[in-house]
Short mmCIF file of N, CA, C and O in Angstrom, two decimals:
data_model
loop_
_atom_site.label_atom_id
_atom_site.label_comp_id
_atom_site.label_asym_id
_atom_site.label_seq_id
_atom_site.Cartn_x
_atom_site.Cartn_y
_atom_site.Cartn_z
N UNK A 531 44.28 118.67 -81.14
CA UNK A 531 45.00 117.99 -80.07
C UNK A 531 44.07 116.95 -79.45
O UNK A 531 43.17 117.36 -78.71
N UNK A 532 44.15 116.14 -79.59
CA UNK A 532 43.33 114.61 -79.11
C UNK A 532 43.57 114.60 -77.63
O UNK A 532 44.69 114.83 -77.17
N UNK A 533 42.54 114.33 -76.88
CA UNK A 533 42.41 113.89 -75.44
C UNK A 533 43.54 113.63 -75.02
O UNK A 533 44.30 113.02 -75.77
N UNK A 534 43.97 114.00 -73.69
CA UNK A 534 44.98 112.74 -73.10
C UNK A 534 46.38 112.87 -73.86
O UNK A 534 47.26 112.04 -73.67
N UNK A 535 46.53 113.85 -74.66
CA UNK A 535 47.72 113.46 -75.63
C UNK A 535 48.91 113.99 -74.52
O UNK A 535 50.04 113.52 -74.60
N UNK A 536 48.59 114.92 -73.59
CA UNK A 536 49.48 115.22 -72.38
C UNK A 536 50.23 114.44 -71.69
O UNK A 536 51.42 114.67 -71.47
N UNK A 537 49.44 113.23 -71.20
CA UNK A 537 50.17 112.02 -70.54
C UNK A 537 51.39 111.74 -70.68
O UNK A 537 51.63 111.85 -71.88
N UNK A 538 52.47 111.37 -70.02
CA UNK A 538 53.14 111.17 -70.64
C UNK A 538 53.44 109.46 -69.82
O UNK A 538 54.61 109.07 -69.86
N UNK A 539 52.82 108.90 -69.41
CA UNK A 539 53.02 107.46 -68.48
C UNK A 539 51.74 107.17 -67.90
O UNK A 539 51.19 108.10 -67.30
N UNK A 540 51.06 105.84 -67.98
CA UNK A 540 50.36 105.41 -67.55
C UNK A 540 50.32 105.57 -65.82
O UNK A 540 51.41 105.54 -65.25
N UNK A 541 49.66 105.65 -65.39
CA UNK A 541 48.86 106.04 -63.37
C UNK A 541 48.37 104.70 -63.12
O UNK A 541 47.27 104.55 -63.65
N UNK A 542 48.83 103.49 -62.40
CA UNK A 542 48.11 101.99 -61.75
C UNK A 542 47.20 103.07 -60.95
O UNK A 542 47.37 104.22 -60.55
N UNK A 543 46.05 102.02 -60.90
CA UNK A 543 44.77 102.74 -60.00
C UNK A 543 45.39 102.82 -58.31
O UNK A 543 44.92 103.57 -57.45
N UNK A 544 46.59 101.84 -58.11
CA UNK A 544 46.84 101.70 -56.72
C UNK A 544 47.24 102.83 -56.60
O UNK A 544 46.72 103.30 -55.59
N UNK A 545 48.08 103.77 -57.23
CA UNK A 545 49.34 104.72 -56.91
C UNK A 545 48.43 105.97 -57.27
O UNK A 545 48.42 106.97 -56.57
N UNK A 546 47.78 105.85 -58.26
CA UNK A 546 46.36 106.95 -58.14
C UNK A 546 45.59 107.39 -56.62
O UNK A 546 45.49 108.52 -56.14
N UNK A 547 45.14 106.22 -56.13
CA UNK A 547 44.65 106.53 -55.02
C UNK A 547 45.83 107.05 -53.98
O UNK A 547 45.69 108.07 -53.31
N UNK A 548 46.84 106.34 -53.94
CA UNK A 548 47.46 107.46 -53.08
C UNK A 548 48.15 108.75 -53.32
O UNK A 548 48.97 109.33 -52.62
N UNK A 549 47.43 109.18 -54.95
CA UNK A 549 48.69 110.50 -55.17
C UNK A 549 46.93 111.57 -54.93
O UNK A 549 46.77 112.80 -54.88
N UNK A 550 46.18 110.75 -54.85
CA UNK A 550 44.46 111.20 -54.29
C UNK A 550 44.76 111.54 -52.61
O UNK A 550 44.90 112.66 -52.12
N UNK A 551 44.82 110.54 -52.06
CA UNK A 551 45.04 110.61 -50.88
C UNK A 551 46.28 111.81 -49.83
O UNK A 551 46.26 112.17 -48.65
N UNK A 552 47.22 112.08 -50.96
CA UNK A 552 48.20 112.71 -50.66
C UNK A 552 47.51 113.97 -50.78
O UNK A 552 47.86 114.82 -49.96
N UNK A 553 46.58 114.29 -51.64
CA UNK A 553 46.19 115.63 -52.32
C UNK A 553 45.10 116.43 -50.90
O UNK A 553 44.96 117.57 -50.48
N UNK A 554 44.46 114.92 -50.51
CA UNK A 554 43.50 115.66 -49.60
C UNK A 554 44.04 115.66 -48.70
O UNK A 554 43.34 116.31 -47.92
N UNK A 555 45.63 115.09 -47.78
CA UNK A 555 46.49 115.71 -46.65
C UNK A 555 46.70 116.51 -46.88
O UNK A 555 46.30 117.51 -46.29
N UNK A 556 47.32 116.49 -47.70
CA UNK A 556 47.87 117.92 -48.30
C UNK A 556 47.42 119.40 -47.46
O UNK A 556 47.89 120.10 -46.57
N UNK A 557 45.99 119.37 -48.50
CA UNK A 557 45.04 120.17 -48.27
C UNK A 557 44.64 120.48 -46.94
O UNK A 557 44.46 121.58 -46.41
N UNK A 558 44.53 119.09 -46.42
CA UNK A 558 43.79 119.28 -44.86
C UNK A 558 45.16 119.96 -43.98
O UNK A 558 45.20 120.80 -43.07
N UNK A 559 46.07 119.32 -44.57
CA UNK A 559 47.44 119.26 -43.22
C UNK A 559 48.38 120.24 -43.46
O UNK A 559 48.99 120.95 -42.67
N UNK A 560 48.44 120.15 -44.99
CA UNK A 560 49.54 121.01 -45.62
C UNK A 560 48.94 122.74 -46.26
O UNK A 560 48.06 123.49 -45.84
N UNK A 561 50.09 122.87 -47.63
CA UNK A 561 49.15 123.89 -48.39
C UNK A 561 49.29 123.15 -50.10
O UNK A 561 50.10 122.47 -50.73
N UNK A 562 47.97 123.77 -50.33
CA UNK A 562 48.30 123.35 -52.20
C UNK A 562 47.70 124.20 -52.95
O UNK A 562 46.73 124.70 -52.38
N UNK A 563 47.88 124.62 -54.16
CA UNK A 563 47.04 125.79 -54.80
C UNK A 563 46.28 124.62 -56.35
O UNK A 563 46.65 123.63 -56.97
N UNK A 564 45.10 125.55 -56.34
CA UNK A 564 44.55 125.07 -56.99
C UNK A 564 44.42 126.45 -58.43
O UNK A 564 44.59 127.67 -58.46
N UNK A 565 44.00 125.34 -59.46
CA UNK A 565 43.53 126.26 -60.75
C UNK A 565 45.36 126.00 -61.44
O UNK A 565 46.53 126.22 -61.11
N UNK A 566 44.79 125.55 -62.25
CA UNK A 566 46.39 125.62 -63.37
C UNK A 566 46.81 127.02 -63.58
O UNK A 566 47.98 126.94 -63.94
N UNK A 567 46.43 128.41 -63.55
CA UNK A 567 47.98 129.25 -63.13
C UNK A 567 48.40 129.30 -62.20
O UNK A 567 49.63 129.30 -62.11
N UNK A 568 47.57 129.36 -61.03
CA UNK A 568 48.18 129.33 -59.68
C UNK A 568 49.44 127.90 -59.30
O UNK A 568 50.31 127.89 -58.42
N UNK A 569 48.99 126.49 -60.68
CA UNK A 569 50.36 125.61 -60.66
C UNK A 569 51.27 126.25 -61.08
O UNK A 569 52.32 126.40 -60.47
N UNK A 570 50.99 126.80 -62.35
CA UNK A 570 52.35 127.44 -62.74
C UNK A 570 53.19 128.08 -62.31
O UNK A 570 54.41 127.99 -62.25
N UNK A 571 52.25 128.97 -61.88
CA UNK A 571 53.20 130.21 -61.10
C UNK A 571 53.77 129.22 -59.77
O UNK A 571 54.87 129.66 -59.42
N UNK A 572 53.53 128.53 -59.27
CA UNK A 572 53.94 128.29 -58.23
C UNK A 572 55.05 127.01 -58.49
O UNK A 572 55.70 126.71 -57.49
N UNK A 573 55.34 126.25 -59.70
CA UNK A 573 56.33 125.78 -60.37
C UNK A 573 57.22 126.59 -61.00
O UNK A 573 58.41 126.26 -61.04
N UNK A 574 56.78 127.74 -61.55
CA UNK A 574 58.44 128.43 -62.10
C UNK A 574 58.96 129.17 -60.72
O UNK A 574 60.10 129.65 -60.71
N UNK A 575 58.17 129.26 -59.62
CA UNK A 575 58.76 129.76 -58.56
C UNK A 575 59.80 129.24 -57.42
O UNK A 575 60.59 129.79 -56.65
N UNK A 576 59.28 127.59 -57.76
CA UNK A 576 60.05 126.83 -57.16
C UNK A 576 59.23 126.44 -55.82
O UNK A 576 59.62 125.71 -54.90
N UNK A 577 58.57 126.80 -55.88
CA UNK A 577 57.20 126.41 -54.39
C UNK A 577 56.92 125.02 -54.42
O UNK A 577 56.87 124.23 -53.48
N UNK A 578 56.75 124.84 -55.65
CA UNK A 578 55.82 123.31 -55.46
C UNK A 578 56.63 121.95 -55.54
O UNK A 578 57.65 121.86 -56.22
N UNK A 579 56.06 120.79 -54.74
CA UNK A 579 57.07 119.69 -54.21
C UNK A 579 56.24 118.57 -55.35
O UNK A 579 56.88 117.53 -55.47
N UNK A 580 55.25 118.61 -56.01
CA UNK A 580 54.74 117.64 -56.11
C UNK A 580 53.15 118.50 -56.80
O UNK A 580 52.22 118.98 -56.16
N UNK A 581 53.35 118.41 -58.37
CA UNK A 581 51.91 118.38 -59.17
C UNK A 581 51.01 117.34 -59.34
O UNK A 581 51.67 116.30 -59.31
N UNK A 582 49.96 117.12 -59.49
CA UNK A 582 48.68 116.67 -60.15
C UNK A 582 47.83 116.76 -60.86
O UNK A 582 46.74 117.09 -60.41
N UNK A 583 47.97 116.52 -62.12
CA UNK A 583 46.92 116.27 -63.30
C UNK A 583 46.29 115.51 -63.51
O UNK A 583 46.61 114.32 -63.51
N UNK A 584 44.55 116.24 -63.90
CA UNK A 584 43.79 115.09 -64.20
C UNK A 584 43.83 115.11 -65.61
O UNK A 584 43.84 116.19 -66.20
N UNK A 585 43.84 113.94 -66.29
CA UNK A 585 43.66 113.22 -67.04
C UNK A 585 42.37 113.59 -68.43
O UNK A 585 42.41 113.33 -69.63
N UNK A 586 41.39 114.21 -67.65
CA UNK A 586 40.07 114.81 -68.37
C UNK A 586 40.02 115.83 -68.56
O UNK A 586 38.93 116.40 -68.62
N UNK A 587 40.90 116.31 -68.70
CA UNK A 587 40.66 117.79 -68.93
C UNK A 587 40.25 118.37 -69.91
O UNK A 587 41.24 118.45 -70.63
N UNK A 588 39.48 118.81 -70.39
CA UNK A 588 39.31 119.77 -71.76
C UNK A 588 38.97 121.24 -71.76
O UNK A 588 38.28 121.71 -70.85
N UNK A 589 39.44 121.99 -72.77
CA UNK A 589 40.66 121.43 -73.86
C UNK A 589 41.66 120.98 -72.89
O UNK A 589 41.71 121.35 -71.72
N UNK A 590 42.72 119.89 -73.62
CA UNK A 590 43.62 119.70 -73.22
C UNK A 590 44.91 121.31 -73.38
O UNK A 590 45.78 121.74 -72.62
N UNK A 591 44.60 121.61 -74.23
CA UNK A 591 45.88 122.87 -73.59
C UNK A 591 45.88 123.40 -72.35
O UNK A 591 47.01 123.69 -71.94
N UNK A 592 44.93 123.64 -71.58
CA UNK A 592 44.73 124.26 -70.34
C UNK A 592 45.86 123.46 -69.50
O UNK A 592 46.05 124.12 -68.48
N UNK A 593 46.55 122.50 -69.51
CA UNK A 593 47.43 121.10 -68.75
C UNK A 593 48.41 120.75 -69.67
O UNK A 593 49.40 120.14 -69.27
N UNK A 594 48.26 121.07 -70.98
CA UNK A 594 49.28 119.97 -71.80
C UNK A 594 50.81 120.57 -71.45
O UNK A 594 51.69 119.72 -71.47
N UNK A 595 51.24 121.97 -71.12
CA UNK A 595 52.52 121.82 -70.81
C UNK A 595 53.30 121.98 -69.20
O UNK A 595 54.45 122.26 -68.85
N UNK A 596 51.96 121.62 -68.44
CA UNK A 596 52.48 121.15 -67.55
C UNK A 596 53.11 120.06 -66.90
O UNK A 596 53.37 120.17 -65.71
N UNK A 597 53.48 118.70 -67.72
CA UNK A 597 54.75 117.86 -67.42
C UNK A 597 55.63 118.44 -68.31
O UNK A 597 56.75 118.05 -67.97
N UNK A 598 55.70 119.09 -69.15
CA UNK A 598 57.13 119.57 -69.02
C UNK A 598 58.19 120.75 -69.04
O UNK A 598 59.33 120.90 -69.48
N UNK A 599 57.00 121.73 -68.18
CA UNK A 599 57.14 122.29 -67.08
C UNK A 599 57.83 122.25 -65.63
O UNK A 599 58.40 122.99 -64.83
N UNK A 600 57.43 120.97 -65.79
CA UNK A 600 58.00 119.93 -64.78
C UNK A 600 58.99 119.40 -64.47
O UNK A 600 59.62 119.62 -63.43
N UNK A 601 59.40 118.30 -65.70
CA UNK A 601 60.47 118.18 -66.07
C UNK A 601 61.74 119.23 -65.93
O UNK A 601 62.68 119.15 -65.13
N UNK A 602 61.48 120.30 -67.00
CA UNK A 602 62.45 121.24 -66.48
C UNK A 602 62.63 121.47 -65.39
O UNK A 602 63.79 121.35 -65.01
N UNK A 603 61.68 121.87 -64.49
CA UNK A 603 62.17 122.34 -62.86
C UNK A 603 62.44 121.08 -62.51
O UNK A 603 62.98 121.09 -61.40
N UNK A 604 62.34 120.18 -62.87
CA UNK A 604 62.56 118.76 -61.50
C UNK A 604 61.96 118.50 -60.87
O UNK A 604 62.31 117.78 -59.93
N UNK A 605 60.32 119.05 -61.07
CA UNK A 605 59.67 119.01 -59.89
C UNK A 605 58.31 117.49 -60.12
O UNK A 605 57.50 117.73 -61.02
N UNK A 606 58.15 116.43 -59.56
CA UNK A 606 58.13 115.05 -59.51
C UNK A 606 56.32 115.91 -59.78
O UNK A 606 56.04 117.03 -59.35
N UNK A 607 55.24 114.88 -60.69
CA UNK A 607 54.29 114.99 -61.18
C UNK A 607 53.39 113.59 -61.43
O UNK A 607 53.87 112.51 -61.76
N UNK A 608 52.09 113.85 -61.21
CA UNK A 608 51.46 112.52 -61.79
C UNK A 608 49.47 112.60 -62.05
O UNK A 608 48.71 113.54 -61.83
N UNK A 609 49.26 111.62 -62.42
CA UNK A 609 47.99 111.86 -63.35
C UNK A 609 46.93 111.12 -62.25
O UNK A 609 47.02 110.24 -61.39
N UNK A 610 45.97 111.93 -62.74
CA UNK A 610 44.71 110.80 -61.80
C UNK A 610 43.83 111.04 -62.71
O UNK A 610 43.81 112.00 -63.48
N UNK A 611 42.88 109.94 -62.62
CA UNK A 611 41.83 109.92 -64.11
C UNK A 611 41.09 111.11 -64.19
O UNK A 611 41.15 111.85 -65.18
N UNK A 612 40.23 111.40 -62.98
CA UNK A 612 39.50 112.78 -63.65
C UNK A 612 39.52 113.95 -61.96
O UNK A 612 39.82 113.87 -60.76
N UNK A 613 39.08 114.76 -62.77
CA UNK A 613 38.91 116.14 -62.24
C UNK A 613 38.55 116.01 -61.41
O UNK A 613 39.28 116.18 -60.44
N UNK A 614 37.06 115.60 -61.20
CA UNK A 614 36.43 115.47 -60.36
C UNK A 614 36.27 114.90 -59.01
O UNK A 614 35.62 115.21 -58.01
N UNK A 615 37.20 113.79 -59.39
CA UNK A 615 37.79 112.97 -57.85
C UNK A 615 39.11 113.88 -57.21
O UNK A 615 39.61 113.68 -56.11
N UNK A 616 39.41 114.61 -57.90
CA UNK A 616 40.52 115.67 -57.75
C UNK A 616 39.94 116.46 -57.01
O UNK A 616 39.92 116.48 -55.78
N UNK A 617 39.32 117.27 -57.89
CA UNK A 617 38.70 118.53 -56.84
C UNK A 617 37.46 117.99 -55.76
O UNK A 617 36.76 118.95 -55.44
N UNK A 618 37.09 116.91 -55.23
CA UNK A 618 36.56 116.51 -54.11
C UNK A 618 37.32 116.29 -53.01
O UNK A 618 36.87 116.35 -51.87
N UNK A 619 38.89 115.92 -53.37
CA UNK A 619 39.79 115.75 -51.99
C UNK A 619 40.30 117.16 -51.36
O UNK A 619 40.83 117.38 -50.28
N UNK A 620 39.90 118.17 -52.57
CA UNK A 620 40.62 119.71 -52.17
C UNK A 620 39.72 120.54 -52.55
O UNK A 620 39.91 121.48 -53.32
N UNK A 621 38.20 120.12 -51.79
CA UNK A 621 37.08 121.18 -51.72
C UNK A 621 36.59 122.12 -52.37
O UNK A 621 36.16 123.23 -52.06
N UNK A 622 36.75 121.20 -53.96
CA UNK A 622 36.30 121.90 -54.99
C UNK A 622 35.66 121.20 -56.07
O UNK A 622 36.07 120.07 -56.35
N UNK A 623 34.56 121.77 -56.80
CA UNK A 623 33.63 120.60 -57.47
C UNK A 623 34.93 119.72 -58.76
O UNK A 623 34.73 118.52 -58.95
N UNK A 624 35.88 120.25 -59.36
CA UNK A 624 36.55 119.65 -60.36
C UNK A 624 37.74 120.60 -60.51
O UNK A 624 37.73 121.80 -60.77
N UNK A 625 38.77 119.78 -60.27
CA UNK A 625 40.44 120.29 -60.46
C UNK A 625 41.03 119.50 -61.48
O UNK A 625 41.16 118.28 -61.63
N UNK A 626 41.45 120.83 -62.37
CA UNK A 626 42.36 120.45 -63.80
C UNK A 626 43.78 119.94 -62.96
O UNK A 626 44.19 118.79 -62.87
N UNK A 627 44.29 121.00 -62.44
CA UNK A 627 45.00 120.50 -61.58
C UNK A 627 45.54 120.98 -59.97
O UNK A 627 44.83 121.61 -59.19
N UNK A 628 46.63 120.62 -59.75
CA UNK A 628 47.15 121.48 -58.14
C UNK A 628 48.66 120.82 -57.40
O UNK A 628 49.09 119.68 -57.22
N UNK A 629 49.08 121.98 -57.14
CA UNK A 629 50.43 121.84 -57.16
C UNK A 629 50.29 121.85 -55.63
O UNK A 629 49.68 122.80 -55.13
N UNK A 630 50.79 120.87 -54.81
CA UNK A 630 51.45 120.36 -53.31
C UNK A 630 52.59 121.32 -52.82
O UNK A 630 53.71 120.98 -53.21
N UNK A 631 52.53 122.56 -51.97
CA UNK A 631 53.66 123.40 -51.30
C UNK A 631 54.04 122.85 -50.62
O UNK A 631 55.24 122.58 -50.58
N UNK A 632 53.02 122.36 -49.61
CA UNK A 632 53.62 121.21 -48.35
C UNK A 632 52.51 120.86 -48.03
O UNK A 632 51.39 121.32 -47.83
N UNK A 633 53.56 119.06 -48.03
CA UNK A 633 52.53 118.14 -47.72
C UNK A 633 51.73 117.84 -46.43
O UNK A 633 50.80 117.03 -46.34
N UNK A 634 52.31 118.71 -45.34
CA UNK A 634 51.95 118.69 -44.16
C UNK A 634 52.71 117.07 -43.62
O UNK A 634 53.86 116.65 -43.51
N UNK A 635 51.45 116.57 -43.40
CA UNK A 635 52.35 115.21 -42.17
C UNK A 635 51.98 114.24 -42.99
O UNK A 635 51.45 113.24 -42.53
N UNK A 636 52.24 114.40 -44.46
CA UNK A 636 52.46 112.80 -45.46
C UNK A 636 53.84 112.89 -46.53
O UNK A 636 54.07 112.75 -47.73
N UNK A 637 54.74 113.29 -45.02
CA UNK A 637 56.52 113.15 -45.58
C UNK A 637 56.43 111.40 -46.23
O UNK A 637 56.93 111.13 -47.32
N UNK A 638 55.77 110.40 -45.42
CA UNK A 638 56.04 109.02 -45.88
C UNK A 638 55.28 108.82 -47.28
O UNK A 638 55.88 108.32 -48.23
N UNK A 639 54.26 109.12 -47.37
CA UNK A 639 53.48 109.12 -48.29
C UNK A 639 54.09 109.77 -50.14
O UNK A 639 54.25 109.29 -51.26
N UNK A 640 54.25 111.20 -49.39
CA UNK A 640 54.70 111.65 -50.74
C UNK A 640 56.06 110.78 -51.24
O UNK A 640 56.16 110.67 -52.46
N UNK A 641 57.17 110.12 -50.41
CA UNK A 641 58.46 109.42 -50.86
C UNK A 641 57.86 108.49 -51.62
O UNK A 641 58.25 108.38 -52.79
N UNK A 642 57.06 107.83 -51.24
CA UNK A 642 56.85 106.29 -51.32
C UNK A 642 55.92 106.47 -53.15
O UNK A 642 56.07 105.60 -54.00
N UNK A 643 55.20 107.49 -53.35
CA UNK A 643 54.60 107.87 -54.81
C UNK A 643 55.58 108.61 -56.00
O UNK A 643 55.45 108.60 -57.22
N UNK A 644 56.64 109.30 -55.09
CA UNK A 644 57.70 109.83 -55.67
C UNK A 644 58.76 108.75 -56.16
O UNK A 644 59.48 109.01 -57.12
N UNK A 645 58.85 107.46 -55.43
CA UNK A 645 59.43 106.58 -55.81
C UNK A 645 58.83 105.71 -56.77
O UNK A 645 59.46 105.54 -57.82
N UNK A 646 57.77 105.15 -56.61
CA UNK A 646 57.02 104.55 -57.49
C UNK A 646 56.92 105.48 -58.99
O UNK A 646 57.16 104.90 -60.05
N UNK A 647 56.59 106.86 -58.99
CA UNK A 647 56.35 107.24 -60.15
C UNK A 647 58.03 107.34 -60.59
O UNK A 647 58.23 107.07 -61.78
N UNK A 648 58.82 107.57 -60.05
CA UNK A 648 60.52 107.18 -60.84
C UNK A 648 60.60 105.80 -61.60
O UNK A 648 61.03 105.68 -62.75
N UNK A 649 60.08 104.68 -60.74
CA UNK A 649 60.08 103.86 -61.32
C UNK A 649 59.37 103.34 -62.87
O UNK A 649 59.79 102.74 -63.86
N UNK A 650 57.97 103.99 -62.43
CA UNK A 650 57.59 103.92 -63.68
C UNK A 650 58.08 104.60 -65.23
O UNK A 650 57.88 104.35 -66.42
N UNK A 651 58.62 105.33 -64.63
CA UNK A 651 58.86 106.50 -66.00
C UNK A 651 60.68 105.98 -66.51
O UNK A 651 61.48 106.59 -67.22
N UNK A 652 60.82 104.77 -65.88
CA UNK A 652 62.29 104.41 -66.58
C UNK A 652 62.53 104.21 -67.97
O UNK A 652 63.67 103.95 -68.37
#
């Protein structure tokens, strides 16, 4: 399984930084779980408003069927290049990924990335 083969849509660096930025409200304001089972479980449960994958992950199986995971539930998803800028906004040295319960007080924020990533994925 080749790097990256998970992706399923390119991330602009602009909409990166704010699905970054959303991650560390989140965290600070809201709740989010970290470690890819704790996404899962908290996507087939119906908890989560909003996933994040990084991009670097290896192996890629640890992430690869979490967009469409996703997909099925409906639940809106997106990529940021690596781990590591991941797990620095949510107080951890490197996050594969982490699923958003609540965003706390970035209701504007999360619409406005939720819209943009619709758009992209037309």
């Amino acid at each position: 399984m080749e790097k990256g083969s998970f992706v399923k849509f390119e991330t602009p660096e602009s909409l990166e930084k704010k699905i970054l930025d959303l991650a560390e409200n989140s965290y600070r304001s809201g709740k989010i779980k970290k470690g890819t089972n704790e996404v899962i479980k908290s996507v087939e449960r119906g908890e989560s408003k909003f996933v994040i994958i990084s991009e670097d992950v290896s192996p890629p199986e640890v992430v690869y069927y979490l967009p469409m995971l996703c997909d099925e539930r409906k639940i809106p998803y997106g990529y940021v290049k690596n781990k590591a800028d991941l797990g620095a906004k949510v107080g951890i040295a490197s996050a594969a990924s982490i699923s958003v319960v609540d965003y706390g007080k970035s209701d504007e924020a999360y619409k406005s990335i939720v819209a943009e990533l619709t758009e992209i994925r037309k």
